[in-house]
Short mmCIF file of C-alpha atoms in Angstrom, two decimals:
data_model
loop_
_atom_site.label_atom_id
_atom_site.label_comp_id
_atom_site.label_asym_id
_atom_site.label_seq_id
_atom_site.Cartn_x
_atom_site.Cartn_y
_atom_site.Cartn_z
CA MET A 1 0.00 0.00 0.00
CA SER A 2 1.44 3.39 -1.01
CA THR A 3 2.10 6.18 1.43
CA PRO A 4 -0.62 8.90 1.14
CA HIS A 5 0.22 12.00 -0.91
CA ILE A 6 3.42 10.52 -2.38
CA SER A 7 3.66 9.67 -6.07
CA PHE A 8 4.01 6.09 -7.24
CA ALA A 9 7.57 6.72 -8.46
CA ARG A 10 8.61 8.30 -5.16
CA ASP A 11 6.97 5.51 -3.18
CA LEU A 12 8.84 2.94 -5.28
CA GLN A 13 12.11 4.73 -4.56
CA PHE A 14 11.35 4.67 -0.84
CA ARG A 15 10.60 0.93 -0.99
CA ILE A 16 13.87 0.19 -2.82
CA GLU A 17 15.84 2.22 -0.24
CA TYR A 18 14.11 0.33 2.54
CA ALA A 19 14.86 -3.03 0.93
CA LEU A 20 18.54 -2.10 0.59
CA LEU A 21 18.68 -1.08 4.24
CA ARG A 22 17.12 -4.34 5.37
CA ALA A 23 19.62 -6.27 3.22
CA ILE A 24 22.54 -4.43 4.83
CA VAL A 25 21.07 -5.01 8.30
CA ALA A 26 20.70 -8.72 7.56
CA LEU A 27 24.36 -8.95 6.51
CA VAL A 28 25.56 -7.09 9.61
CA ARG A 29 23.45 -9.32 11.87
CA LEU A 30 25.14 -12.42 10.44
CA LEU A 31 28.33 -11.32 12.21
CA PRO A 32 29.09 -11.31 15.94
CA LEU A 33 28.63 -7.82 17.39
CA GLU A 34 32.32 -7.07 18.01
CA THR A 35 33.29 -8.35 14.55
CA ALA A 36 30.64 -6.24 12.86
CA THR A 37 31.59 -3.07 14.73
CA ALA A 38 35.31 -3.51 14.03
CA ALA A 39 34.67 -3.99 10.31
CA SER A 40 32.32 -1.01 10.19
CA ALA A 41 34.83 1.18 12.02
CA LYS A 42 37.54 0.40 9.46
CA ALA A 43 35.16 1.01 6.56
CA TRP A 44 34.01 4.37 7.93
CA ARG A 45 37.58 5.51 8.56
CA VAL A 46 38.47 4.88 4.93
CA LEU A 47 35.25 5.79 3.15
CA ALA A 48 33.57 8.59 5.17
CA PRO A 49 36.11 11.36 4.39
CA ARG A 50 35.96 10.47 0.69
CA ILE A 51 32.21 9.94 0.37
CA ASN A 52 31.29 12.99 2.43
CA PRO A 53 34.16 15.52 2.26
CA LYS A 54 31.80 18.31 3.37
CA ARG A 55 31.20 16.68 6.76
CA HIS A 56 34.87 15.71 7.03
CA ASN A 57 35.93 19.31 6.50
CA ARG A 58 33.29 20.47 8.97
CA ALA A 59 34.70 18.09 11.58
CA LEU A 60 38.19 19.51 11.05
CA ALA A 61 36.87 23.07 11.23
CA ASN A 62 35.02 22.31 14.48
CA LEU A 63 38.15 20.74 15.94
CA ALA A 64 40.12 23.87 15.04
CA ILE A 65 37.60 25.94 17.02
CA ALA A 66 37.70 23.63 20.02
CA TYR A 67 41.43 22.86 20.03
CA PRO A 68 43.36 25.76 18.47
CA GLU A 69 46.41 24.72 20.51
CA LYS A 70 46.62 21.31 18.82
CA SER A 71 48.49 20.69 15.58
CA GLU A 72 46.69 19.84 12.35
CA ALA A 73 48.00 16.28 12.66
CA GLU A 74 46.57 15.94 16.16
CA ARG A 75 43.19 17.27 15.07
CA LEU A 76 43.17 14.96 12.05
CA ALA A 77 43.87 11.99 14.31
CA ILE A 78 40.84 12.88 16.46
CA CYS A 79 38.72 13.33 13.34
CA MET A 80 39.65 9.92 11.94
CA ALA A 81 38.99 8.26 15.31
CA HIS A 82 35.59 9.99 15.41
CA TRP A 83 34.74 8.42 12.03
CA GLU A 84 35.67 5.02 13.46
CA ASN A 85 33.35 5.60 16.42
CA LEU A 86 30.50 6.50 14.08
CA GLY A 87 31.15 3.30 12.14
CA ARG A 88 30.83 1.31 15.34
CA VAL A 89 27.61 3.13 16.23
CA MET A 90 26.14 2.27 12.84
CA ALA A 91 26.80 -1.45 13.29
CA GLU A 92 25.60 -1.38 16.89
CA THR A 93 22.36 0.28 15.83
CA MET A 94 21.68 -2.70 13.59
CA GLN A 95 22.17 -5.08 16.52
CA ILE A 96 20.85 -2.85 19.29
CA ASP A 97 18.52 -5.55 20.61
CA ARG A 98 21.41 -7.96 21.10
CA LEU A 99 23.54 -5.27 22.71
CA ILE A 100 21.04 -4.30 25.38
CA GLU A 101 20.16 -7.93 26.11
CA ASP A 102 23.71 -8.45 27.46
CA PRO A 103 23.79 -6.90 30.97
CA THR A 104 27.60 -6.85 30.99
CA ARG A 105 27.82 -4.35 28.12
CA ILE A 106 26.30 -1.30 29.83
CA ARG A 107 27.29 -0.02 33.26
CA ILE A 108 25.89 3.02 35.04
CA VAL A 109 28.90 4.42 36.87
CA SER A 110 26.97 7.08 38.82
CA ASP A 111 25.57 4.44 41.13
CA ARG A 112 24.97 6.73 44.14
CA LEU A 113 22.78 9.18 42.22
CA PHE A 114 21.03 6.42 40.31
CA GLY A 115 20.41 4.31 43.39
CA ARG A 116 19.02 7.25 45.32
CA TYR A 117 16.47 8.42 42.76
CA LYS A 118 15.69 5.54 40.39
CA ASP A 119 12.56 4.56 42.32
CA LYS A 120 11.29 8.11 42.89
CA LEU A 121 12.09 10.00 39.73
CA GLY A 122 8.83 11.82 39.17
CA PRO A 123 8.65 13.92 35.98
CA ALA A 124 12.14 14.01 34.50
CA ILE A 125 14.11 15.12 31.45
CA GLY A 126 17.26 13.33 30.36
CA VAL A 127 19.60 15.43 28.25
CA SER A 128 22.54 13.88 26.42
CA LEU A 129 25.09 14.59 23.69
CA HIS A 130 26.33 12.70 20.61
CA MET A 131 29.00 10.83 22.57
CA GLY A 132 30.06 7.17 22.43
CA ASN A 133 26.83 5.45 21.42
CA TRP A 134 24.37 8.20 22.36
CA GLU A 135 21.35 5.96 21.77
CA LEU A 136 22.24 4.27 25.06
CA SER A 137 22.27 7.52 27.04
CA ILE A 138 18.62 6.86 27.88
CA TRP A 139 19.57 3.60 29.60
CA PRO A 140 19.34 4.92 33.20
CA PHE A 141 15.66 5.71 32.58
CA VAL A 142 15.16 2.24 31.06
CA GLU A 143 16.88 0.57 34.03
CA ALA A 144 14.71 2.59 36.40
CA ARG A 145 11.65 1.27 34.52
CA ALA A 146 10.66 4.87 33.96
CA ASN A 147 9.01 4.17 30.56
CA PRO A 148 11.01 6.89 28.75
CA ALA A 149 10.11 8.57 25.49
CA ALA A 150 12.40 10.67 23.34
CA VAL A 151 12.50 13.33 20.65
CA TYR A 152 14.16 12.24 17.42
CA ARG A 153 14.57 13.58 13.90
CA SER A 154 12.03 11.91 11.60
CA VAL A 155 13.43 10.11 8.55
CA ASN A 156 11.93 11.24 5.26
CA ASN A 157 11.52 7.68 3.99
CA PRO A 158 8.38 6.45 5.82
CA TYR A 159 9.31 2.75 5.64
CA ILE A 160 12.77 3.37 7.09
CA ASP A 161 11.28 5.72 9.68
CA ARG A 162 8.85 3.05 10.91
CA TYR A 163 11.59 0.43 10.94
CA LEU A 164 13.95 2.62 12.99
CA ARG A 165 11.16 3.33 15.48
CA TRP A 166 10.52 -0.40 15.81
CA GLN A 167 14.24 -1.09 16.29
CA ARG A 168 14.35 1.31 19.23
CA ARG A 169 11.18 0.10 20.93
CA ASP A 170 13.04 -1.40 23.91
CA LEU A 171 15.05 1.79 24.51
CA TYR A 172 12.05 4.10 24.25
CA PRO A 173 9.02 2.14 25.50
CA GLY A 174 7.18 5.43 26.02
CA GLY A 175 7.41 6.20 22.31
CA LEU A 176 9.24 8.61 20.02
CA PHE A 177 8.26 12.18 19.18
CA GLY A 178 9.28 12.97 15.61
CA ARG A 179 10.47 16.42 14.57
CA GLY A 180 11.47 17.80 11.21
CA LYS A 181 9.70 18.07 7.86
CA VAL A 182 8.95 14.90 5.93
CA GLU A 183 7.09 13.95 2.78
CA GLY A 184 3.68 12.35 3.18
CA GLU A 185 1.83 11.96 6.46
CA HIS A 186 4.12 9.81 8.62
CA GLY A 187 5.54 12.73 10.59
CA ASP A 188 4.23 13.05 14.13
CA ASP A 189 4.27 16.82 14.21
CA GLN A 190 4.65 16.27 17.96
CA LYS A 191 7.56 18.64 18.34
CA THR A 192 5.78 21.60 19.89
CA ALA A 193 6.71 22.80 23.34
CA ARG A 194 3.11 22.39 24.51
CA ILE A 195 2.87 18.69 23.64
CA LEU A 196 6.24 17.86 25.17
CA THR A 197 5.48 19.96 28.25
CA ASP A 198 2.17 18.17 28.75
CA PHE A 199 3.91 14.80 28.41
CA VAL A 200 6.44 15.60 31.16
CA ARG A 201 3.83 17.32 33.35
CA ARG A 202 1.82 14.09 33.38
CA GLY A 203 4.85 12.31 34.87
CA GLY A 204 6.61 11.39 31.63
CA ARG A 205 10.35 10.94 31.29
CA LEU A 206 11.68 12.59 28.14
CA GLY A 207 15.02 12.08 26.42
CA LEU A 208 16.65 14.88 24.40
CA VAL A 209 19.98 15.35 22.62
CA CYS A 210 21.09 18.98 22.96
CA ASP A 211 24.49 19.45 21.32
CA LEU A 212 23.48 20.51 17.80
CA TYR A 213 23.22 23.93 16.19
CA ASP A 214 19.66 25.21 16.36
CA ARG A 215 18.84 28.25 14.25
CA THR A 216 16.23 29.46 16.75
CA GLY A 217 18.13 28.28 19.81
CA LEU A 218 19.74 30.13 22.70
CA PRO A 219 23.39 31.20 22.17
CA VAL A 220 25.49 29.74 24.98
CA PRO A 221 29.27 29.20 25.27
CA PHE A 222 30.70 25.91 24.03
CA PHE A 223 34.48 25.61 23.78
CA GLY A 224 34.73 29.37 24.16
CA ARG A 225 32.39 30.32 21.31
CA ASP A 226 28.64 30.93 21.44
CA ALA A 227 26.63 28.11 19.89
CA LYS A 228 22.88 28.37 19.33
CA THR A 229 21.33 25.47 21.22
CA GLN A 230 17.83 24.03 21.57
CA ALA A 231 16.41 25.22 24.89
CA ILE A 232 13.18 23.20 25.02
CA GLY A 233 14.40 20.85 27.76
CA ALA A 234 15.49 23.71 30.02
CA MET A 235 12.24 25.58 29.39
CA ILE A 236 10.06 22.58 30.24
CA ALA A 237 12.04 21.76 33.38
CA ARG A 238 11.86 25.38 34.59
CA ARG A 239 8.14 25.63 33.85
CA ILE A 240 6.99 22.50 35.65
CA GLY A 241 9.85 21.88 38.08
CA SER A 242 10.91 18.51 36.68
CA ARG A 243 14.24 16.86 37.37
CA ILE A 244 17.07 17.15 34.79
CA TRP A 245 19.59 14.34 34.41
CA LEU A 246 22.56 14.97 32.14
CA SER A 247 23.71 11.69 30.64
CA CYS A 248 26.91 10.73 28.83
CA CYS A 249 27.56 7.34 27.26
CA LYS A 250 31.26 6.57 26.85
CA ARG A 251 32.67 3.65 24.93
CA VAL A 252 35.18 1.48 26.79
CA GLY A 253 38.20 1.37 24.50
CA THR A 254 37.07 0.30 21.05
CA SER A 255 34.63 -2.35 22.27
CA SER A 256 30.86 -2.38 22.29
CA ARG A 257 30.89 -1.90 26.04
CA PHE A 258 29.83 1.33 27.66
CA GLU A 259 29.89 3.33 30.84
CA ILE A 260 27.09 5.81 31.43
CA GLU A 261 27.62 8.77 33.70
CA ILE A 262 24.71 10.85 34.94
CA LYS A 263 24.72 14.16 36.75
CA GLU A 264 21.71 15.96 38.16
CA LEU A 265 21.36 19.58 37.10
CA ARG A 266 19.50 21.58 39.72
CA VAL A 267 16.74 23.69 38.18
CA PRO A 268 16.69 27.25 39.56
CA ARG A 269 13.30 28.90 40.13
CA THR A 270 13.91 32.61 40.63
CA ARG A 271 11.61 35.42 39.54
CA ASN A 272 13.53 35.76 36.27
CA ILE A 273 12.49 32.81 34.10
CA GLY A 274 14.73 33.84 31.21
CA GLU A 275 17.81 33.96 33.41
CA ASP A 276 16.92 30.61 34.94
CA VAL A 277 16.68 28.98 31.51
CA ARG A 278 19.95 30.55 30.42
CA TRP A 279 21.71 29.33 33.58
CA ILE A 280 20.51 25.79 32.90
CA MET A 281 21.74 25.95 29.31
CA VAL A 282 25.14 27.37 30.25
CA GLU A 283 25.73 24.73 32.92
CA MET A 284 24.52 21.99 30.58
CA GLN A 285 26.94 22.93 27.82
CA LYS A 286 29.74 23.39 30.35
CA GLN A 287 29.28 19.77 31.44
CA PHE A 288 29.05 18.60 27.84
CA GLU A 289 32.33 20.33 27.03
CA ALA A 290 34.00 18.65 30.01
CA TRP A 291 32.80 15.24 28.80
CA VAL A 292 33.99 15.89 25.25
CA ARG A 293 37.43 16.90 26.52
CA GLU A 294 37.70 13.57 28.36
CA ALA A 295 37.24 11.55 25.15
CA PRO A 296 37.18 13.87 22.11
CA GLU A 297 37.37 10.99 19.64
CA GLN A 298 33.94 9.82 20.78
CA TRP A 299 32.04 13.05 20.02
CA MET A 300 30.40 13.67 16.64
CA TRP A 301 32.56 16.52 15.33
CA SER A 302 31.01 16.25 11.85
CA ASN A 303 27.70 17.66 13.10
CA ARG A 304 26.99 21.35 12.76
CA ARG A 305 27.59 23.04 16.11
CA TRP A 306 28.50 26.65 15.44
CA SER A 307 26.97 28.96 12.84
#
């Protein structure tokens, strides 16, 4: 059955893309997880800079902003290692169910904070960055049986979009809120502040990734330069008084094993709402920068961060 309001030719293209994706996934799933991730890492290191020189050059430019004191060779080494990490993430995404079924692969290192609040979270927002395998940053909410949902960027191809949602069902049992324009009618259009605020106000636990450039975002310092950043998480938390957990997923070496660190960000509630939101955003990005500095090769430098 064709997707509404999409031409037959376009629908056929979407179906072919989906079939190719499923074929690649099937091949990757034939291999043991560590074998698949190692092979994908090598392939991405070789192919990504050649296939997508624009993103490669962006990564190098971002590294020059963040680490002006490093040599070009040092920055290039970080960039190439970051491509390897993305290759591992790609393979892990295709075997995410197997990864999370193995309890030895994910460890929450902030055990005092997690142990204290996991059974009495209340409304909460988890904010993470594109670090290690960022899909797993939501894991503390999953372990706490908090039924988390998350905001994600909708994929234009409706068949791939549905498949990726299904793949992530165990990480986001509360569902996924799609944002971004898509063809046809498969987009949620559930990206408004009101809908997300209502979800958290009702006791929901929402996952967000907040380390990308946002044209309408709040400019806050990141590696010494203002970067416009999505403020929806800070605004919701300030409005309804929900808890904010900052979460960072770090890869252990080059394996598909991870350590997740969480930090609680206290939400100020002064008379100046705007200043409260800005304080949250500044502290959030300050912590993100600290995490990136600990393992720069694990952050996604090829994303757009500064204007």
